[in-house]
PDB file of C-alpha atoms in Angstrom:
ATOM      1  CA  MET A  24      -0.222  -0.279  -0.102  1.00 43.00           C
ATOM      2  CA  THR A  25       1.431   3.394  -0.607  1.00 46.00           C
ATOM      3  CA  SER A  26       1.046   5.996   1.623  1.00 48.00           C
ATOM      4  CA  ALA A  27      -1.345   7.847  -0.273  1.00 54.00           C
ATOM      5  CA  GLY A  28      -3.926   4.645   0.560  1.00 58.00           C
ATOM      6  CA  SER A  29      -4.224   3.966  -2.844  1.00 64.00           C
ATOM      7  CA  TRP A  30      -3.369  -0.154  -3.518  1.00 59.00           C
ATOM      8  CA  GLN A  31      -0.495  -0.660  -5.702  1.00 58.00           C
ATOM      9  CA  VAL A  32      -0.928  -3.555  -7.990  1.00 61.00           C
ATOM     10  CA  ASP A  33       1.953  -5.321  -9.951  1.00 66.00           C
ATOM     11  CA  SER A  34       0.279  -5.795 -13.544  1.00 68.00           C
ATOM     12  CA  PRO A  35       1.973  -7.844 -15.883  1.00 68.00           C
ATOM     13  CA  GLY A  36       2.593  -5.376 -18.821  1.00 68.00           C
ATOM     14  CA  VAL A  37       3.049  -1.667 -16.898  1.00 71.00           C
ATOM     15  CA  GLY A  38       5.560   0.014 -18.993  1.00 79.00           C
ATOM     16  CA  ASN A  39       4.743  -1.860 -21.770  1.00 88.00           C
ATOM     17  CA  SER A  40       3.356   1.007 -24.468  1.00 91.00           C
ATOM     18  CA  VAL A  41       1.437  -1.797 -26.102  1.00 93.00           C
ATOM     19  CA  MET A  42      -0.023  -3.135 -23.357  1.00 92.00           C
ATOM     20  CA  GLU A  43      -1.297   0.468 -21.430  1.00 92.00           C
ATOM     21  CA  ARG A  44      -2.306   0.985 -25.150  1.00 93.00           C
ATOM     22  CA  LEU A  45      -4.081  -2.030 -25.236  1.00 93.00           C
ATOM     23  CA  GLN A  46      -5.751  -0.916 -21.153  1.00 92.00           C
ATOM     24  CA  GLU A  47      -6.834   2.277 -22.854  1.00 94.00           C
ATOM     25  CA  VAL A  48      -8.891   0.598 -25.927  1.00 94.00           C
ATOM     26  CA  GLY A  49     -10.051  -1.321 -22.974  1.00 92.00           C
ATOM     27  CA  THR A  50     -11.574   1.950 -20.903  1.00 93.00           C
ATOM     28  CA  LEU A  51     -12.725   3.818 -23.704  1.00 95.00           C
ATOM     29  CA  THR A  52     -14.739   1.164 -25.030  1.00 93.00           C
ATOM     30  CA  ARG A  53     -16.584   0.872 -21.474  1.00 93.00           C
ATOM     31  CA  VAL A  54     -17.244   5.083 -21.608  1.00 95.00           C
ATOM     32  CA  ILE A  55     -18.284   4.569 -25.313  1.00 94.00           C
ATOM     33  CA  GLU A  56     -20.284   1.588 -24.528  1.00 93.00           C
ATOM     34  CA  LYS A  57     -22.290   3.625 -21.287  1.00 94.00           C
ATOM     35  CA  ARG A  58     -22.726   6.590 -23.097  1.00 94.00           C
ATOM     36  CA  LEU A  59     -24.148   4.539 -26.404  1.00 93.00           C
ATOM     37  CA  SER A  60     -26.317   2.582 -23.813  1.00 93.00           C
ATOM     38  CA  GLY A  61     -27.732   5.764 -22.113  1.00 93.00           C
ATOM     39  CA  THR A  62     -28.220   7.327 -25.846  1.00 91.00           C
ATOM     40  CA  LEU A  63     -30.605   3.884 -26.727  1.00 92.00           C
ATOM     41  CA  GLY A  64     -32.260   4.386 -22.956  1.00 93.00           C
ATOM     42  CA  ILE A  65     -30.818   0.621 -22.492  1.00 94.00           C
ATOM     43  CA  ASN A  66     -28.490  -1.363 -20.409  1.00 94.00           C
ATOM     44  CA  SER A  67     -24.581  -2.574 -21.330  1.00 91.00           C
ATOM     45  CA  THR A  68     -26.047  -5.513 -22.048  1.00 92.00           C
ATOM     46  CA  ASP A  69     -28.681  -4.704 -24.215  1.00 95.00           C
ATOM     47  CA  LEU A  70     -26.496  -2.841 -26.311  1.00 94.00           C
ATOM     48  CA  SER A  71     -24.069  -5.843 -26.405  1.00 94.00           C
ATOM     49  CA  ALA A  72     -27.390  -7.720 -28.031  1.00 95.00           C
ATOM     50  CA  MET A  73     -27.675  -4.747 -30.191  1.00 95.00           C
ATOM     51  CA  GLU A  74     -24.297  -4.853 -31.662  1.00 93.00           C
ATOM     52  CA  HIS A  75     -24.737  -8.768 -32.430  1.00 94.00           C
ATOM     53  CA  LEU A  76     -28.217  -8.315 -34.171  1.00 94.00           C
ATOM     54  CA  THR A  77     -26.917  -5.344 -36.414  1.00 90.00           C
ATOM     55  CA  SER A  78     -23.655  -7.111 -37.536  1.00 91.00           C
ATOM     56  CA  GLU A  79     -25.098 -10.605 -37.475  1.00 92.00           C
ATOM     57  CA  GLY A  80     -28.925 -10.288 -38.900  1.00 89.00           C
ATOM     58  CA  PRO A  81     -31.437 -11.332 -37.359  1.00 94.00           C
ATOM     59  CA  LEU A  82     -31.030 -14.303 -34.958  1.00 94.00           C
ATOM     60  CA  THR A  83     -33.056 -16.395 -32.800  1.00 93.00           C
ATOM     61  CA  ALA A  84     -32.850 -15.712 -28.664  1.00 91.00           C
ATOM     62  CA  LYS A  85     -30.591 -19.748 -28.210  1.00 93.00           C
ATOM     63  CA  GLU A  86     -28.518 -17.952 -31.041  1.00 95.00           C
ATOM     64  CA  LEU A  87     -28.409 -14.434 -28.850  1.00 95.00           C
ATOM     65  CA  ALA A  88     -27.680 -16.532 -25.898  1.00 94.00           C
ATOM     66  CA  ASP A  89     -25.103 -18.161 -27.047  1.00 93.00           C
ATOM     67  CA  ARG A  90     -23.061 -14.855 -28.774  1.00 93.00           C
ATOM     68  CA  LEU A  91     -24.134 -13.498 -25.413  1.00 92.00           C
ATOM     69  CA  ARG A  92     -22.804 -16.501 -23.093  1.00 89.00           C
ATOM     70  CA  VAL A  93     -25.988 -16.129 -21.564  1.00 91.00           C
ATOM     71  CA  SER A  94     -28.432 -18.376 -21.026  1.00 91.00           C
ATOM     72  CA  THR A  95     -32.051 -18.911 -23.141  1.00 91.00           C
ATOM     73  CA  ALA A  96     -34.264 -17.850 -19.954  1.00 93.00           C
ATOM     74  CA  ALA A  97     -31.722 -14.114 -19.580  1.00 94.00           C
ATOM     75  CA  SER A  98     -31.714 -13.927 -23.532  1.00 94.00           C
ATOM     76  CA  THR A  99     -35.423 -14.072 -23.461  1.00 94.00           C
ATOM     77  CA  HIS A 100     -35.686 -11.022 -21.030  1.00 95.00           C
ATOM     78  CA  ILE A 101     -33.214  -8.993 -22.937  1.00 96.00           C
ATOM     79  CA  VAL A 102     -35.502  -9.248 -26.484  1.00 96.00           C
ATOM     80  CA  ASP A 103     -38.201  -8.484 -23.910  1.00 96.00           C
ATOM     81  CA  ARG A 104     -36.791  -5.386 -22.694  1.00 96.00           C
ATOM     82  CA  LEU A 105     -35.354  -4.319 -26.498  1.00 96.00           C
ATOM     83  CA  GLU A 106     -38.874  -5.382 -28.119  1.00 96.00           C
ATOM     84  CA  LYS A 107     -40.382  -2.743 -24.849  1.00 95.00           C
ATOM     85  CA  ALA A 108     -38.130  -0.128 -26.132  1.00 94.00           C
ATOM     86  CA  GLY A 109     -38.874  -0.395 -29.487  1.00 95.00           C
ATOM     87  CA  HIS A 110     -35.222  -1.315 -30.616  1.00 95.00           C
ATOM     88  CA  ILE A 111     -36.006  -5.233 -32.254  1.00 96.00           C
ATOM     89  CA  ILE A 112     -39.096  -6.845 -33.336  1.00 95.00           C
ATOM     90  CA  ARG A 113     -39.202 -10.584 -33.355  1.00 95.00           C
ATOM     91  CA  LYS A 114     -40.266 -12.431 -36.693  1.00 94.00           C
ATOM     92  CA  PRO A 115     -41.449 -16.001 -37.264  1.00 92.00           C
ATOM     93  CA  HIS A 116     -39.006 -17.743 -39.028  1.00 88.00           C
ATOM     94  CA  ALA A 117     -39.012 -18.192 -42.915  1.00 87.00           C
ATOM     95  CA  THR A 118     -38.028 -22.501 -42.683  1.00 90.00           C
ATOM     96  CA  ASP A 119     -38.872 -23.202 -39.315  1.00 88.00           C
ATOM     97  CA  ARG A 120     -42.293 -22.343 -37.928  1.00 86.00           C
ATOM     98  CA  ARG A 121     -41.090 -23.124 -33.894  1.00 89.00           C
ATOM     99  CA  LYS A 122     -38.050 -20.459 -34.198  1.00 90.00           C
ATOM    100  CA  VAL A 123     -38.758 -16.617 -34.050  1.00 92.00           C
ATOM    101  CA  LEU A 124     -35.679 -14.210 -35.187  1.00 94.00           C
ATOM    102  CA  VAL A 125     -35.127 -11.346 -33.151  1.00 95.00           C
ATOM    103  CA  GLU A 126     -34.363  -8.267 -35.755  1.00 94.00           C
ATOM    104  CA  PRO A 127     -33.010  -5.221 -35.066  1.00 94.00           C
ATOM    105  CA  VAL A 128     -35.217  -2.089 -36.235  1.00 94.00           C
ATOM    106  CA  GLN A 129     -33.169   0.306 -39.027  1.00 93.00           C
ATOM    107  CA  GLU A 130     -34.529   3.263 -36.934  1.00 94.00           C
ATOM    108  CA  SER A 131     -32.674   1.769 -34.316  1.00 92.00           C
ATOM    109  CA  MET A 132     -29.195   1.203 -36.795  1.00 92.00           C
ATOM    110  CA  ALA A 133     -29.284   4.243 -37.811  1.00 92.00           C
ATOM    111  CA  LYS A 134     -28.991   5.716 -34.425  1.00 92.00           C
ATOM    112  CA  ILE A 135     -25.567   3.524 -33.334  1.00 91.00           C
ATOM    113  CA  PHE A 136     -24.231   4.049 -36.653  1.00 91.00           C
ATOM    114  CA  GLU A 137     -24.275   7.768 -36.610  1.00 93.00           C
ATOM    115  CA  GLN A 138     -22.790   7.506 -33.238  1.00 92.00           C
ATOM    116  CA  LEU A 139     -20.187   5.322 -34.012  1.00 93.00           C
ATOM    117  CA  HIS A 140     -19.327   6.386 -37.400  1.00 95.00           C
ATOM    118  CA  PRO A 141     -16.474   8.683 -36.545  1.00 95.00           C
ATOM    119  CA  LEU A 142     -14.997   5.740 -34.602  1.00 95.00           C
ATOM    120  CA  LEU A 143     -15.896   2.913 -37.407  1.00 95.00           C
ATOM    121  CA  SER A 144     -13.934   5.668 -40.193  1.00 97.00           C
ATOM    122  CA  GLY A 145     -11.055   6.405 -37.964  1.00 97.00           C
ATOM    123  CA  VAL A 146     -10.270   3.229 -37.238  1.00 96.00           C
ATOM    124  CA  GLU A 147     -11.134   2.138 -40.799  1.00 97.00           C
ATOM    125  CA  SER A 148      -8.991   4.812 -41.838  1.00 97.00           C
ATOM    126  CA  LEU A 149      -6.079   3.758 -39.822  1.00 96.00           C
ATOM    127  CA  VAL A 150      -6.244  -0.212 -41.146  1.00 97.00           C
ATOM    128  CA  GLU A 151      -6.236   0.870 -44.878  1.00 97.00           C
ATOM    129  CA  ALA A 152      -3.326   2.978 -44.325  1.00 98.00           C
ATOM    130  CA  LEU A 153      -0.838   0.220 -42.875  1.00 97.00           C
ATOM    131  CA  SER A 154       0.881  -1.762 -45.288  1.00 98.00           C
ATOM    132  CA  PRO A 155      -0.252  -5.352 -46.570  1.00 97.00           C
ATOM    133  CA  GLY A 156       3.080  -6.644 -44.465  1.00 97.00           C
ATOM    134  CA  ASP A 157       1.740  -4.357 -41.234  1.00 98.00           C
ATOM    135  CA  ARG A 158      -2.275  -5.220 -41.801  1.00 97.00           C
ATOM    136  CA  ASP A 159      -0.761  -9.408 -41.288  1.00 97.00           C
ATOM    137  CA  VAL A 160       0.512  -8.926 -38.409  1.00 97.00           C
ATOM    138  CA  VAL A 161      -1.548  -6.781 -36.761  1.00 96.00           C
ATOM    139  CA  GLU A 162      -4.354  -8.739 -37.593  1.00 97.00           C
ATOM    140  CA  ASN A 163      -1.857 -12.002 -36.301  1.00 97.00           C
ATOM    141  CA  PHE A 164      -0.941 -10.239 -33.346  1.00 96.00           C
ATOM    142  CA  LEU A 165      -5.238  -9.313 -32.251  1.00 96.00           C
ATOM    143  CA  THR A 166      -6.624 -12.664 -33.467  1.00 97.00           C
ATOM    144  CA  GLY A 167      -4.596 -13.731 -30.593  1.00 97.00           C
ATOM    145  CA  VAL A 168      -5.683 -11.124 -28.139  1.00 95.00           C
ATOM    146  CA  VAL A 169      -8.709 -12.358 -29.037  1.00 94.00           C
ATOM    147  CA  ARG A 170      -8.165 -15.856 -28.665  1.00 96.00           C
ATOM    148  CA  ILE A 171      -6.899 -14.695 -24.918  1.00 95.00           C
ATOM    149  CA  TYR A 172      -9.933 -13.003 -24.482  1.00 91.00           C
ATOM    150  CA  THR A 173     -12.323 -15.222 -25.402  1.00 90.00           C
ATOM    151  CA  ASP A 174     -10.614 -18.645 -23.398  1.00 94.00           C
ATOM    152  CA  THR A 175     -10.487 -16.081 -20.278  1.00 93.00           C
ATOM    153  CA  ALA A 176     -14.217 -15.246 -20.548  1.00 86.00           C
ATOM    154  CA  ASP A 177     -14.598 -18.677 -20.886  1.00 87.00           C
ATOM    155  CA  SER A 178     -13.171 -19.936 -17.963  1.00 92.00           C
ATOM    156  CA  LEU A 179     -14.855 -17.461 -15.726  1.00 87.00           C
ATOM    157  CA  PRO A 180     -18.106 -17.859 -13.618  1.00 86.00           C
ATOM    158  CA  GLU A 181     -21.533 -16.416 -14.817  1.00 74.00           C
ATOM    159  CA  GLY A 182     -22.710 -13.606 -12.962  1.00 64.00           C
TER     160      GLY A 182
END
């Protein structure tokens, strides 16, 4: 413990600029998610569901549960909240009458993309400015980071 009363934790990567930038990205991602959630009037879990629906298209509640790593019961509550807020609609599955698809409402998708446009276009510009070799290095690095995050998420208890 330091004299100011704050805890000092030995953390891997302290003093490593790449690790510090990744930590900043994580922190800023949470800030953006909180503000975007507020704009949409939903919580962060519901926002994660909207992100999956926006990027992957209509999903069943079970598919959404799998992507969010929550139970199907929790997924049903998420879908109910999003439907009540006007961000999604339920539609019958085209080929399986027993299934219902959850589909984002166009106005909500437009609002999300409007808010995220500066972020998405800025990152896209950075990626496009990379040489093919540098792009491969960054892609391989980020693939490894995603694998580590996935393994960690899978190993933590659901709460």
